[in-house]
């Protein structure tokens, strides 16, 4: 298995080099600080790589974790955020909250109907509650979707 | 200072302000009591609610949340042996044994009382020390600001991370992120990739919401935390509260010592409430005549930890308000809130916005008293919220991060940045990078850059690098402090080995 610390440092070095060249054509007073920082990052990460080549215990990035739960949650957040643009804040939040409250609920296998109703109820309360506060009290318009 | 106090009192006891602050304290206590939800997170998701308020009211409310959340952590520490916030780690040592002995109420009263006393002392120290530090800060020129930023990064890299190298990489990464947007001196556009929204840079609060909340949500799902351990209802006995308070009042040195330790640990960037609690607990054991009883359920243990972690709140605001360096992660969020309100931390806060600043400072004293009253009468009711299942909490927090990061600038790009920062933060935590140095890098970036570029310009006009960078007296002090803090881990390591040989245990951690 490739060492995760080394992979990380290589990515950071690439980002730092990219940043160094990206500001290269700017005036000195705008470019000097990011360039110095980028050089420092490269040096530190080379040291980091060196340190991990010398001695390292190979460890998996995600040991002993509920991997499927983690991925579901992460994907859920990404899809939720993208969906806001399409179906609007209200509908997307309602779906996201009720779905995840249900998925994470421990009772959903024992008492599926009760768990389902509970989740929908709590999700609606939260969504409409916050929507009302932001839209009408704080006067912050929450995003409308393209479709709705 | 005195000229502002009358106005400050008037603001604080204005009915709506006072109610909002009390609401802040209550929400803080509830969030703090929930295991897995930290004070930083409470502040980050709740900032958007306060920035529609006027600056003084918003800051009072946030101060209340901060104070409440740090206190709230003790409730679950005492009742289920799980610190609600990392600050309450040391509270579990004696708090949980006390509740196992059926003395949960004793522990909760002791925690509320000592938190209140510690918090008030911390807030008073803040009011005393901040104006003194402002006098020093007024003498700062560009090179001093540059070295100040270096010192801040050196100290946090060494304190907050397990590996100095990782701490430094984190700090430098934060610095690089801070350069997104218009450059402070040259005014050129950097790393905006055509997004006009990025011209003003990455909004600090947006980054903080992502950084401190998303990894917690993923962590909750990952560990499948299930609160199987339900809180038992306990019956309060008459006379216990009075007995405990009289007992603690007879130990003024314990309370004052713990509070002073807490405040000074708070001032050091990177060392948060958990370090404050642990150091103070260790000292309480060291000074006690009955050392063996600690850990078996003594009120002194609870009081030492709680007085220190609440006093740390005031301490962590000293460097924040005077120099723009947060003393602890929750203070970093307050920095973001100040900036959103158009208030830049530093001497100006005291000289130009004195009315707002002193209202905020004095409100912390009042918030601690409110916290004591709420904790004293309400902790048995608040204890029931610990039973809220993760299945509701995790999606709710995700929802709040989205609504919060959007509402700051009414901007969906901020939401995407928040999520990206959050996932990056999660991976970095898995690689054992501490969020502290990265966040501090982002905060200190603009200070460091401005100081550095202006100093370089001074060099080209005076022709001497040494004169600008190294020989000015305050700079010299800051350089020495940076060197000392960078070599601190080696000194601490040597010290620990010596202590371990002597059979004592020392601890350190994160906030």
XYZ file of C-alpha atoms in Angstrom:
659
model
C 0.000 0.000 0.000
C 1.239 3.476 -0.821
C 1.980 5.582 2.218
C -0.841 8.079 2.743
C 1.412 10.709 4.320
C 3.705 10.661 1.307
C 0.783 10.889 -1.120
C -0.566 13.849 0.831
C 2.771 15.644 0.772
C 3.187 15.101 -2.968
C -0.258 16.629 -3.576
C 0.601 19.631 -1.381
C 3.925 20.099 -3.183
C 2.111 20.102 -6.540
C -0.412 22.645 -5.241
C 2.397 24.826 -3.842
C 4.309 24.704 -7.136
C 1.129 25.536 -9.022
C 0.531 28.485 -6.714
C 4.130 29.659 -7.147
C 3.804 29.822 -10.941
C 0.232 31.111 -10.858
C 1.283 34.396 -9.211
C 4.597 34.564 -11.088
C 3.458 37.248 -13.543
C 2.133 39.605 -10.831
C 3.989 42.582 -9.328
C 6.478 41.710 -6.606
C 4.341 43.183 -3.781
C 1.453 40.871 -4.654
C 3.444 37.754 -5.456
C 6.261 37.663 -2.908
C 4.215 36.431 0.046
C 2.410 33.540 -1.682
C 5.693 32.555 -3.342
C 7.634 32.513 -0.078
C 4.811 30.527 1.533
C 4.828 28.071 -1.391
C 8.596 27.565 -1.060
C 8.229 26.961 2.686
C 5.437 24.455 2.004
C 7.603 22.573 -0.505
C 10.528 22.391 1.940
C 8.340 21.272 4.847
C 6.634 18.622 2.735
C 9.943 17.285 1.436
C 10.977 16.883 5.075
C 7.626 15.212 5.751
C 8.161 12.750 2.884
C 11.703 12.063 4.045
C 10.478 11.405 7.572
C 7.856 8.924 6.394
C 10.129 7.109 3.980
C 12.522 6.408 6.805
C 10.114 4.975 9.323
C 6.465 4.312 8.984
C 3.803 1.980 10.124
C 1.458 1.243 7.276
C -2.014 2.195 8.312
C -5.155 2.272 6.233
C -6.740 5.699 5.946
C -10.062 4.441 7.174
C -9.476 1.763 9.720
C -12.301 0.266 11.746
C -14.902 2.750 10.630
C -18.433 2.472 9.397
C -17.280 3.066 5.826
C -20.630 2.755 4.080
C -22.226 5.156 6.553
C -19.404 7.626 6.035
C -19.618 7.557 2.250
C -23.419 7.787 2.323
C -23.293 10.850 4.564
C -20.551 12.528 2.508
C -22.355 11.859 -0.776
C -25.606 12.927 0.837
C -24.153 16.324 1.729
C -22.732 16.816 -1.786
C -26.006 15.853 -3.488
C -27.989 18.008 -1.055
C -25.875 21.067 -1.806
C -26.091 20.537 -5.567
C -29.822 19.837 -5.359
C -30.472 23.212 -3.717
C -29.700 24.862 -7.073
C -32.136 22.607 -8.876
C -35.075 22.027 -6.569
C -34.625 24.915 -4.137
C -33.625 25.104 -0.504
C -36.989 24.143 0.946
C -37.583 20.901 -0.961
C -33.929 19.812 -0.906
C -33.673 20.332 2.857
C -36.918 18.510 3.516
C -35.746 15.489 1.527
C -32.196 15.515 2.930
C -33.274 15.819 6.550
C -36.026 13.211 6.466
C -33.933 10.743 4.449
C -30.888 10.926 6.700
C -32.830 11.026 9.930
C -34.521 7.845 8.743
C -31.321 6.162 7.491
C -29.525 6.798 10.787
C -32.500 5.877 12.936
C -31.889 2.773 14.997
C -35.569 1.954 15.300
C -36.332 1.894 11.594
C -36.149 -1.880 11.331
C -38.128 -2.563 14.485
C -40.847 0.044 14.057
C -40.576 1.238 10.451
C -43.799 3.242 10.286
C -43.260 5.028 13.595
C -39.663 5.908 12.694
C -40.746 7.154 9.260
C -43.477 9.420 10.612
C -41.193 10.733 13.352
C -38.463 11.617 10.834
C -40.831 13.373 8.434
C -42.336 15.306 11.327
C -39.012 16.454 12.814
C -37.577 17.254 9.360
C -40.599 19.397 8.439
C -40.493 21.195 11.751
C -36.811 22.063 11.314
C -37.030 23.010 7.632
C -40.118 25.192 7.854
C -38.997 26.639 11.186
C -35.633 27.794 9.917
C -37.054 28.804 6.541
C -39.545 31.039 8.318
C -36.912 32.571 10.601
C -34.469 33.351 7.803
C -36.974 34.382 5.149
C -39.296 36.497 7.281
C -37.427 37.495 10.440
C -33.878 37.941 9.114
C -35.094 38.871 5.604
C -32.467 36.648 4.008
C -33.917 35.085 0.849
C -33.008 31.408 0.764
C -32.200 29.953 -2.668
C -35.035 29.005 -4.993
C -34.496 26.125 -7.406
C -34.438 26.165 -11.171
C -37.208 23.587 -11.336
C -39.435 24.809 -8.493
C -12.406 52.396 30.293
C -14.559 53.767 33.133
C -16.330 56.213 30.839
C -17.714 53.297 28.833
C -18.942 51.178 31.727
C -22.172 53.053 32.453
C -23.180 52.830 28.792
C -22.171 49.183 28.726
C -24.392 48.385 31.707
C -27.275 50.191 30.037
C -26.806 48.101 26.880
C -26.450 44.806 28.725
C -29.548 45.255 30.857
C -31.681 46.474 27.974
C -34.436 43.857 28.038
C -34.062 42.461 24.514
C -30.256 42.395 24.713
C -30.356 40.652 28.052
C -32.877 38.089 26.823
C -30.806 37.352 23.703
C -27.676 36.898 25.796
C -29.547 34.596 28.188
C -30.873 32.662 25.195
C -27.276 32.422 23.943
C -26.119 31.031 27.278
C -28.974 28.484 27.326
C -28.372 27.314 23.757
C -24.648 27.166 24.529
C -25.230 24.984 27.589
C -27.447 22.599 25.616
C -25.020 22.282 22.708
C -22.092 21.972 25.104
C -23.854 19.208 27.008
C -24.289 17.120 23.856
C -21.262 14.841 23.465
C -19.540 15.387 20.128
C -20.695 18.966 19.703
C -17.963 21.416 20.646
C -18.108 25.061 21.669
C -16.381 26.012 18.407
C -19.063 24.240 16.447
C -21.856 25.867 18.474
C -20.431 29.294 17.709
C -19.739 28.526 14.044
C -23.264 27.370 13.221
C -24.896 30.093 15.283
C -22.903 33.127 14.048
C -25.291 33.650 11.103
C -28.124 34.233 13.577
C -26.231 37.049 15.240
C -25.003 39.030 12.316
C -28.446 40.445 11.655
C -28.255 41.959 15.165
C -26.401 45.181 15.923
C -22.712 44.542 16.743
C -22.947 44.866 20.540
C -26.000 42.612 20.803
C -24.515 40.064 18.397
C -21.278 39.896 20.356
C -23.104 39.611 23.687
C -25.125 36.703 22.326
C -22.014 34.968 20.980
C -20.178 35.573 24.257
C -23.135 33.932 26.008
C -22.984 30.919 23.697
C -19.225 30.564 24.268
C -19.561 30.769 28.061
C -22.567 28.426 28.092
C -21.026 25.817 25.794
C -17.802 25.563 27.791
C -19.837 25.097 30.977
C -22.361 22.703 29.381
C -19.625 20.153 28.699
C -19.468 19.322 32.400
C -23.021 17.966 32.532
C -22.357 14.927 30.353
C -18.856 14.632 31.825
C -20.357 14.224 35.274
C -23.405 12.135 34.387
C -22.172 9.760 31.666
C -18.379 10.090 31.863
C -18.262 11.594 28.347
C -17.081 15.190 28.162
C -19.650 17.233 26.217
C -16.829 19.441 24.964
C -13.096 18.606 25.110
C -12.776 21.331 27.764
C -14.545 19.095 30.270
C -12.101 16.171 30.002
C -10.615 16.827 33.431
C -14.117 17.177 34.892
C -14.762 13.469 34.263
C -11.902 12.460 36.586
C -13.818 13.271 39.742
C -17.232 14.240 38.391
C -18.207 10.769 37.199
C -16.999 8.938 40.343
C -19.119 11.407 42.329
C -22.246 10.587 40.349
C -21.482 6.866 40.660
C -21.506 7.391 44.394
C -24.968 8.955 44.056
C -23.568 12.449 44.484
C -24.327 13.693 40.966
C -26.085 16.728 42.332
C -23.068 17.645 44.456
C -20.851 17.483 41.369
C -23.257 19.517 39.211
C -23.607 22.255 41.814
C -19.835 22.350 42.333
C -19.346 22.593 38.552
C -21.896 25.388 38.135
C -20.516 27.377 41.058
C -16.843 27.023 40.172
C -17.535 27.673 36.462
C -19.331 30.856 37.440
C -16.564 32.014 39.764
C -13.836 31.033 37.281
C -15.671 32.651 34.396
C -16.149 35.939 36.244
C -12.464 36.024 37.277
C -11.431 35.249 33.677
C -13.654 38.008 32.310
C -12.311 40.513 34.871
C -8.728 39.542 33.982
C -9.621 40.125 30.339
C -10.872 43.618 31.170
C -7.686 44.286 33.108
C -5.115 42.792 30.725
C -6.534 43.740 27.338
C -6.067 47.525 27.716
C -2.468 46.921 28.857
C -1.727 44.817 25.800
C -3.335 47.461 23.604
C -0.703 49.944 24.830
C 1.983 47.556 23.570
C 0.135 46.860 20.316
C 0.028 50.591 19.557
C 3.821 50.587 19.272
C 3.725 47.909 16.560
C 4.978 48.693 13.062
C 4.991 46.363 10.018
C 8.011 44.282 11.138
C 6.446 43.747 14.571
C 3.198 42.579 13.023
C 5.121 40.196 10.806
C 6.994 38.701 13.763
C 3.798 38.580 15.789
C 2.247 36.397 13.093
C 5.352 34.202 13.018
C 5.213 33.890 16.807
C 1.532 32.975 16.699
C 2.195 30.253 14.155
C 5.302 28.953 15.936
C 3.462 28.616 19.200
C 0.369 26.959 17.817
C 2.331 24.599 15.607
C 4.180 23.372 18.633
C 1.308 23.249 21.095
C -1.643 22.034 19.101
C -0.128 19.323 16.968
C 1.352 15.973 17.865
C 4.089 16.505 15.309
C 5.776 19.897 14.913
C 6.303 19.268 11.217
C 2.588 18.634 10.701
C 1.775 21.729 12.731
C 4.063 23.851 10.572
C 2.722 22.375 7.323
C -0.807 23.103 8.554
C 0.120 26.682 9.390
C 1.774 27.265 6.006
C -1.217 25.730 4.251
C -3.466 28.167 6.109
C -1.220 31.047 5.044
C -1.495 29.990 1.397
C -5.295 29.743 1.610
C -5.357 33.243 3.101
C -3.744 34.672 -0.042
C -6.815 33.905 -2.168
C -8.368 37.161 -3.414
C -7.067 40.726 -3.680
C -3.554 41.142 -2.318
C -3.500 43.546 0.640
C -0.685 45.740 -0.666
C -0.401 45.353 -4.435
C -4.138 44.935 -5.039
C -3.620 42.208 -7.657
C -6.071 39.318 -8.003
C -4.747 35.932 -6.921
C -6.165 32.408 -7.195
C -9.701 33.557 -8.002
C -9.959 31.353 -11.127
C -12.505 33.712 -12.651
C -14.945 33.659 -9.727
C -15.696 37.267 -8.851
C -17.031 36.052 -5.480
C -13.492 35.065 -4.528
C -12.122 38.599 -4.937
C -12.669 39.346 -1.256
C -10.996 36.062 -0.366
C -12.422 33.014 1.340
C -14.795 34.207 4.061
C -13.309 33.142 7.403
C -16.598 32.049 8.967
C -17.469 29.942 5.927
C -14.142 28.142 6.194
C -14.553 27.693 9.941
C -18.067 26.282 9.630
C -16.769 23.700 7.159
C -13.626 22.968 9.072
C -15.150 22.475 12.485
C -18.611 21.072 11.673
C -18.402 18.725 8.673
C -15.652 16.511 10.185
C -17.746 16.239 13.363
C -20.812 15.147 11.384
C -18.809 12.536 9.477
C -17.202 11.447 12.737
C -20.625 10.893 14.306
C -21.760 8.680 11.447
C -18.435 6.907 11.260
C -18.343 5.921 14.894
C -22.052 5.152 15.033
C -22.228 6.890 18.367
C -25.324 5.614 20.012
C -26.291 7.031 23.330
C -27.220 3.749 24.881
C -26.363 5.113 28.275
C -29.555 6.908 29.159
C -29.470 9.569 31.816
C -31.216 8.498 34.920
C -33.396 11.042 36.572
C -32.093 12.042 39.923
C -33.946 13.555 42.792
C -32.535 16.731 44.201
C -32.065 16.852 47.924
C -32.674 19.915 49.992
C -29.585 21.510 51.434
C -27.062 19.904 49.050
C -26.545 23.096 47.042
C -25.937 25.209 50.117
C -23.599 22.618 51.593
C -21.505 22.354 48.402
C -21.247 26.110 47.910
C -20.217 26.697 51.526
C -17.655 23.901 51.185
C -16.153 25.515 48.071
C -16.235 29.004 49.539
C -13.892 27.710 52.206
C -11.391 26.923 49.432
C -10.875 30.340 47.848
C -7.259 29.612 46.935
C -8.268 26.565 44.895
C -10.831 28.588 42.941
C -8.589 31.602 42.376
C -5.549 29.516 41.448
C -7.573 27.452 38.965
C -9.081 30.577 37.423
C -5.702 32.259 37.007
C -4.226 29.113 35.441
C -7.222 28.947 33.095
C -6.936 32.557 32.003
C -3.216 32.324 31.291
C -3.522 29.050 29.389
C -6.282 30.779 27.409
C -3.987 33.633 26.444
C -1.541 31.211 24.805
C -2.731 30.606 21.228
C -3.428 26.964 20.564
C -3.925 25.872 24.156
C -7.654 25.670 24.751
C -10.038 24.809 27.551
C -9.018 21.165 27.774
C -5.397 22.075 28.446
C -6.577 24.665 30.971
C -8.674 22.065 32.796
C -5.933 19.431 32.789
C -3.175 21.782 33.962
C -5.379 23.167 36.696
C -6.422 19.666 37.802
C -2.781 18.580 37.968
C -1.957 21.628 40.062
C -4.899 20.976 42.385
C -3.594 17.445 42.956
C -0.058 18.706 43.486
C -1.087 21.306 46.061
C -3.505 19.061 47.935
C -2.749 17.407 51.236
C -5.010 14.479 50.304
C -3.669 13.619 46.862
C -4.848 10.035 47.001
C -8.495 11.035 47.108
C -8.386 12.731 43.685
C -9.949 10.552 41.029
C -12.233 8.821 43.498
C -14.807 11.620 43.490
C -13.780 14.806 45.292
C -15.438 18.165 44.737
C -12.056 19.894 44.504
C -11.274 17.979 41.310
C -14.476 19.121 39.630
C -13.971 22.690 40.849
C -10.352 22.868 39.632
C -11.252 21.745 36.124
C -14.416 23.833 35.770
C -13.063 27.067 37.242
C -10.113 26.836 34.853
C -11.980 26.017 31.648
C -14.489 28.819 32.112
C -11.803 31.312 33.044
C -10.016 30.281 29.851
C -12.859 31.914 27.871
C -11.794 35.366 29.066
C -8.120 34.534 28.600
C -8.578 33.328 25.009
C -10.105 36.703 24.117
C -7.132 38.772 25.357
C -4.862 38.138 22.337
C -7.883 38.059 20.011
C -9.226 41.491 20.845
C -5.870 43.241 21.204
C -3.708 41.619 18.507
C -6.096 39.669 16.291
C -4.696 36.293 17.382
C -7.335 33.955 18.819
C -6.252 32.214 22.008
C -8.430 29.155 21.306
C -10.505 27.748 18.397
C -13.847 29.188 19.620
C -12.167 32.601 19.768
C -11.264 32.149 16.075
C -14.972 31.977 15.304
C -15.543 35.144 17.329
C -12.851 36.761 15.186
C -14.854 35.850 12.086
C -17.959 37.314 13.711
C -16.150 40.557 14.549
C -14.940 40.891 10.968
C -18.470 40.269 9.665
C -19.661 43.145 11.837
C -16.941 45.344 10.332
C -14.855 45.370 13.507
C -11.163 44.605 13.063
C -9.509 43.185 16.193
C -6.617 45.288 17.461
C -6.134 48.607 19.247
C -8.879 50.249 17.144
C -11.415 48.031 18.847
C -10.623 49.760 22.134
C -9.894 53.243 20.832
C -12.573 53.707 18.175
C -15.213 51.146 19.094
C -14.761 51.326 22.877
C -18.496 51.432 23.556
C -19.113 48.134 21.747
C -15.958 46.463 23.038
C -16.512 47.309 26.697
C -20.173 46.288 26.428
C -18.958 42.915 25.166
C -16.332 42.574 27.903
C -18.696 43.467 30.704
C -21.400 41.248 29.231
C -19.066 38.270 29.678
C -19.074 38.895 33.425
C -22.872 39.040 33.408
C -23.120 35.993 31.109
C -21.125 33.979 33.632
C -23.527 34.937 36.393
C -26.493 34.023 34.164
C -24.735 30.752 33.365
C -24.338 29.979 37.059
C -28.044 30.602 37.707
C -29.129 28.526 34.702
C -26.701 25.753 35.566
C -27.670 25.829 39.210
C -31.390 25.532 38.646
C -31.502 23.907 35.229
C -28.775 21.288 34.924
C -31.097 18.423 35.838
C -33.443 19.409 33.006
C -30.616 20.107 30.562
C -29.254 16.643 31.374
C -32.206 15.159 29.479
C -31.088 16.647 26.143
C -28.062 14.357 26.248
C -30.548 11.688 25.196
C -31.194 13.294 21.771
C -30.151 10.609 19.278
C -27.357 11.138 16.738
C -29.783 10.243 13.952
C -31.412 13.641 14.450
C -28.302 15.601 15.329
C -26.040 14.741 12.398
C -28.500 15.751 9.626
C -29.591 18.815 11.627
C -26.013 20.082 11.912
C -25.402 19.437 8.201
C -28.531 21.474 7.454
C -27.368 24.291 9.724
C -23.915 24.458 8.131
C -25.579 24.918 4.739
C -28.063 27.568 5.839
C -25.330 29.322 7.846
C -22.675 29.460 5.158
C -25.224 30.573 2.564
C -26.779 33.365 4.591
C -23.523 35.200 5.318
C -23.228 36.595 1.783
C -26.329 35.092 0.127
C -23.967 33.110 -1.993
C -24.071 29.431 -3.042
C -20.336 29.432 -3.844
C -19.723 29.892 -0.107
C -21.713 26.713 0.536
C -19.549 24.782 -1.953
C -16.389 26.217 -0.354
C -17.704 25.253 3.086
C -18.347 21.650 2.000
C -14.942 21.415 0.274
C -13.202 22.818 3.355
C -15.153 20.386 5.506
C -14.117 17.298 3.521
C -10.522 18.548 3.365
C -10.636 19.085 7.117
C -11.888 15.529 7.627
C -9.074 14.026 5.543
C -6.514 16.213 7.296
C -7.762 15.034 10.683
C -7.412 11.444 9.510
C -3.810 12.250 8.588
C -3.353 13.631 12.101
C -3.184 17.265 11.108
C -4.718 19.466 13.759
C -7.197 22.114 12.502
C -5.776 24.726 14.908
C -2.611 25.683 12.992
C -4.433 25.731 9.630
C -7.130 28.064 10.911
C -4.574 30.285 12.612
C -2.588 30.393 9.367
C -5.693 31.613 7.571
C -6.276 34.291 10.214
C -2.668 35.409 10.494
C -2.050 35.310 6.737
C -3.210 38.865 6.004
C -1.372 40.252 9.079
C 1.798 38.387 8.125
C 1.591 39.393 4.467
C 0.975 43.081 5.146
C 3.766 43.190 7.720
C 6.139 41.269 5.482
C 5.575 43.224 2.262
C 5.714 46.605 4.026
C 8.899 45.548 5.801
C 10.445 44.455 2.504
C 9.590 47.905 1.138
C 11.227 49.483 4.202
C 14.306 47.372 3.540
C 14.556 48.637 -0.009
C 14.293 52.251 1.207
C 16.645 51.941 4.196
C 18.916 49.367 2.623
C 19.311 47.315 5.801
C 17.587 43.992 6.407
C 18.857 43.784 9.978
C 17.587 47.237 10.954
C 14.066 46.536 9.724
C 13.622 42.902 10.669
C 15.903 42.072 13.561
C 17.031 44.940 15.753
C 13.805 46.716 16.721
C 13.215 45.944 20.422
C 9.653 44.532 20.226
C 10.629 42.502 17.161
C 13.569 41.112 19.086
C 11.303 40.031 21.944
C 8.907 38.385 19.478
C 11.788 36.600 17.722
C 13.074 35.266 21.038
C 9.555 34.143 21.988
C 9.175 32.394 18.615
C 12.466 30.555 19.067
C 11.550 29.553 22.611
C 8.133 28.283 21.554
C 9.599 26.397 18.595
C 12.026 24.624 20.894
C 9.358 24.145 23.561
C 8.353 20.599 22.509
C 11.906 19.433 23.034
C 12.034 21.052 26.455
C 8.602 19.618 27.315
C 9.671 16.177 26.163
C 12.727 16.275 28.353
C 10.593 17.502 31.249
C 7.988 14.791 30.726
C 10.612 12.060 30.723
C 12.001 13.453 33.938
C 8.529 13.587 35.470
C 7.591 10.122 34.266
C 10.683 8.862 35.950
C 9.360 10.483 39.100
C 6.040 8.720 38.583
C 3.791 11.637 37.735
C 1.417 11.824 34.819
C 1.130 14.883 32.618
C -1.314 15.316 29.837
C -1.874 17.559 26.866
C -4.477 17.673 24.133
C -6.694 19.723 21.896
C -9.699 21.954 22.220
